[in-house]
Amino acid sequence: MARISLTPPRTLLIRLGDWYSRRTYGKVLEPGRAIGHHPRVLLDYVRLERRVARWNRLDPLLKHLAVMAAAARINCSWCMDFGYWEGAGQGLSQEKISQVPNWRETTGVFSPLERSVLAYAEAMTETEPAVSDELAAELLARLGEPAFVELTMMVALENLRSRVNSAFGLTSQGFAESCALGVAQPR
């Protein structure tokens, strides 16, 4: 049960947001409804997400794995649910997407670079970030500075999303079920 009402005042902004959300995602996204209680925050957040969507220096698969790893580490069920759906819509391997929460226990699913990205996302997500010099140096060498910056910012953004959604008490909206993924549980 959400801790905040998902029925903000029906302003023009909320009506437009609901329309866009239904058209783009097939349903109204609950985080938007929750944030909609503060229109200025909602507008700024939408602007941020639209700008971030244009970043393109990091491979989309690595970006998605990092976002999912951060969401799993925080245990944000809404973010995991939406992430499964979004990854499937991008044509990403369902096996990889479903194994992100348990990536350390899997063998043969993730490449060494993907495993490093997953480790980095988890280390960044710790309450006190635990990124080692060695891991950062490895990723800088393999990705280059622009992609490393994008990776770092994507993990930080997912920390914001997941922590906000978790604090609001938002849970799955049924996105994963629509793409027939067997949803692995976050650790």
CSV table of C-alpha atoms in Angstrom, one decimal, residues 95-182:
chain,number,residue,atom,x,y,z
A,95,GLU,CA,17.6,-14.5,-19.0
A,96,LYS,CA,20.0,-11.6,-18.1
A,97,ILE,CA,17.2,-9.3,-16.9
A,98,SER,CA,15.7,-11.9,-14.6
A,99,GLN,CA,19.1,-12.9,-13.1
A,100,VAL,CA,20.3,-9.4,-12.2
A,101,PRO,CA,19.2,-9.7,-8.5
A,102,ASN,CA,21.1,-12.9,-8.2
A,103,TRP,CA,24.0,-12.2,-10.6
A,104,ARG,CA,26.7,-13.2,-8.2
A,105,GLU,CA,25.3,-16.8,-8.0
A,106,THR,CA,24.9,-17.2,-11.8
A,107,THR,CA,27.5,-18.6,-14.1
A,108,GLY,CA,27.8,-18.1,-17.9
A,109,VAL,CA,25.0,-15.5,-18.0
A,110,PHE,CA,27.0,-12.3,-17.7
A,111,SER,CA,30.3,-11.3,-19.3
A,112,PRO,CA,33.2,-10.2,-17.2
A,113,LEU,CA,32.5,-6.5,-18.2
A,114,GLU,CA,28.8,-6.9,-17.3
A,115,ARG,CA,29.8,-8.5,-13.9
A,116,SER,CA,32.1,-5.5,-13.2
A,117,VAL,CA,29.2,-3.1,-14.1
A,118,LEU,CA,26.9,-5.0,-11.7
A,119,ALA,CA,29.5,-4.9,-9.0
A,120,TYR,CA,30.1,-1.2,-9.5
A,121,ALA,CA,26.3,-0.4,-9.3
A,122,GLU,CA,26.0,-2.4,-6.1
A,123,ALA,CA,29.1,-0.8,-4.6
A,124,MET,CA,27.8,2.7,-5.4
A,125,THR,CA,24.5,1.9,-3.9
A,126,GLU,CA,25.8,1.0,-0.5
A,127,THR,CA,24.8,3.5,2.2
A,128,GLU,CA,28.5,4.4,2.3
A,129,PRO,CA,29.6,3.9,-1.3
A,130,ALA,CA,32.1,1.0,-1.5
A,131,VAL,CA,33.6,1.5,-4.9
A,132,SER,CA,37.2,0.4,-4.9
A,133,ASP,CA,40.0,2.1,-6.8
A,134,GLU,CA,40.6,-1.2,-8.7
A,135,LEU,CA,37.0,-1.5,-9.9
A,136,ALA,CA,36.9,2.1,-11.0
A,137,ALA,CA,40.2,1.8,-12.8
A,138,GLU,CA,39.0,-1.4,-14.6
A,139,LEU,CA,35.8,0.2,-15.8
A,140,LEU,CA,37.6,3.4,-16.8
A,141,ALA,CA,40.0,1.4,-18.9
A,142,ARG,CA,37.3,-0.8,-20.5
A,143,LEU,CA,34.6,1.9,-21.0
A,144,GLY,CA,36.5,5.1,-21.3
A,145,GLU,CA,35.8,8.3,-19.3
A,146,PRO,CA,32.6,9.5,-21.0
A,147,ALA,CA,30.8,6.1,-20.6
A,148,PHE,CA,32.2,5.7,-17.0
A,149,VAL,CA,30.7,9.1,-16.1
A,150,GLU,CA,27.4,8.1,-17.7
A,151,LEU,CA,27.4,4.8,-15.8
A,152,THR,CA,28.1,6.6,-12.5
A,153,MET,CA,25.3,9.1,-13.1
A,154,MET,CA,22.8,6.3,-14.1
A,155,VAL,CA,23.5,4.4,-10.9
A,156,ALA,CA,23.1,7.6,-8.9
A,157,LEU,CA,19.8,8.4,-10.7
A,158,GLU,CA,18.5,4.9,-10.1
A,159,ASN,CA,19.4,5.3,-6.4
A,160,LEU,CA,17.2,8.5,-6.4
A,161,ARG,CA,14.3,6.7,-8.2
A,162,SER,CA,14.5,3.5,-6.1
A,163,ARG,CA,14.8,5.3,-2.7
A,164,VAL,CA,11.9,7.7,-3.5
A,165,ASN,CA,9.6,4.9,-4.7
A,166,SER,CA,10.5,2.7,-1.7
A,167,ALA,CA,9.9,5.6,0.7
A,168,PHE,CA,6.5,6.3,-1.0
A,169,GLY,CA,5.7,2.6,-0.5
A,170,LEU,CA,5.2,1.9,-4.2
A,171,THR,CA,5.2,-1.7,-5.2
A,172,SER,CA,4.8,-3.6,-8.5
A,173,GLN,CA,2.4,-2.3,-11.0
A,174,GLY,CA,2.3,-5.5,-13.0
A,175,PHE,CA,4.7,-4.6,-15.8
A,176,ALA,CA,6.8,-7.7,-15.5
A,177,GLU,CA,3.8,-10.0,-15.9
A,178,SER,CA,3.0,-8.4,-19.2
A,179,CYS,CA,6.3,-9.5,-20.7
A,180,ALA,CA,6.1,-13.1,-19.2
A,181,LEU,CA,9.3,-12.8,-17.3
A,182,GLY,CA,10.0,-15.1,-14.4
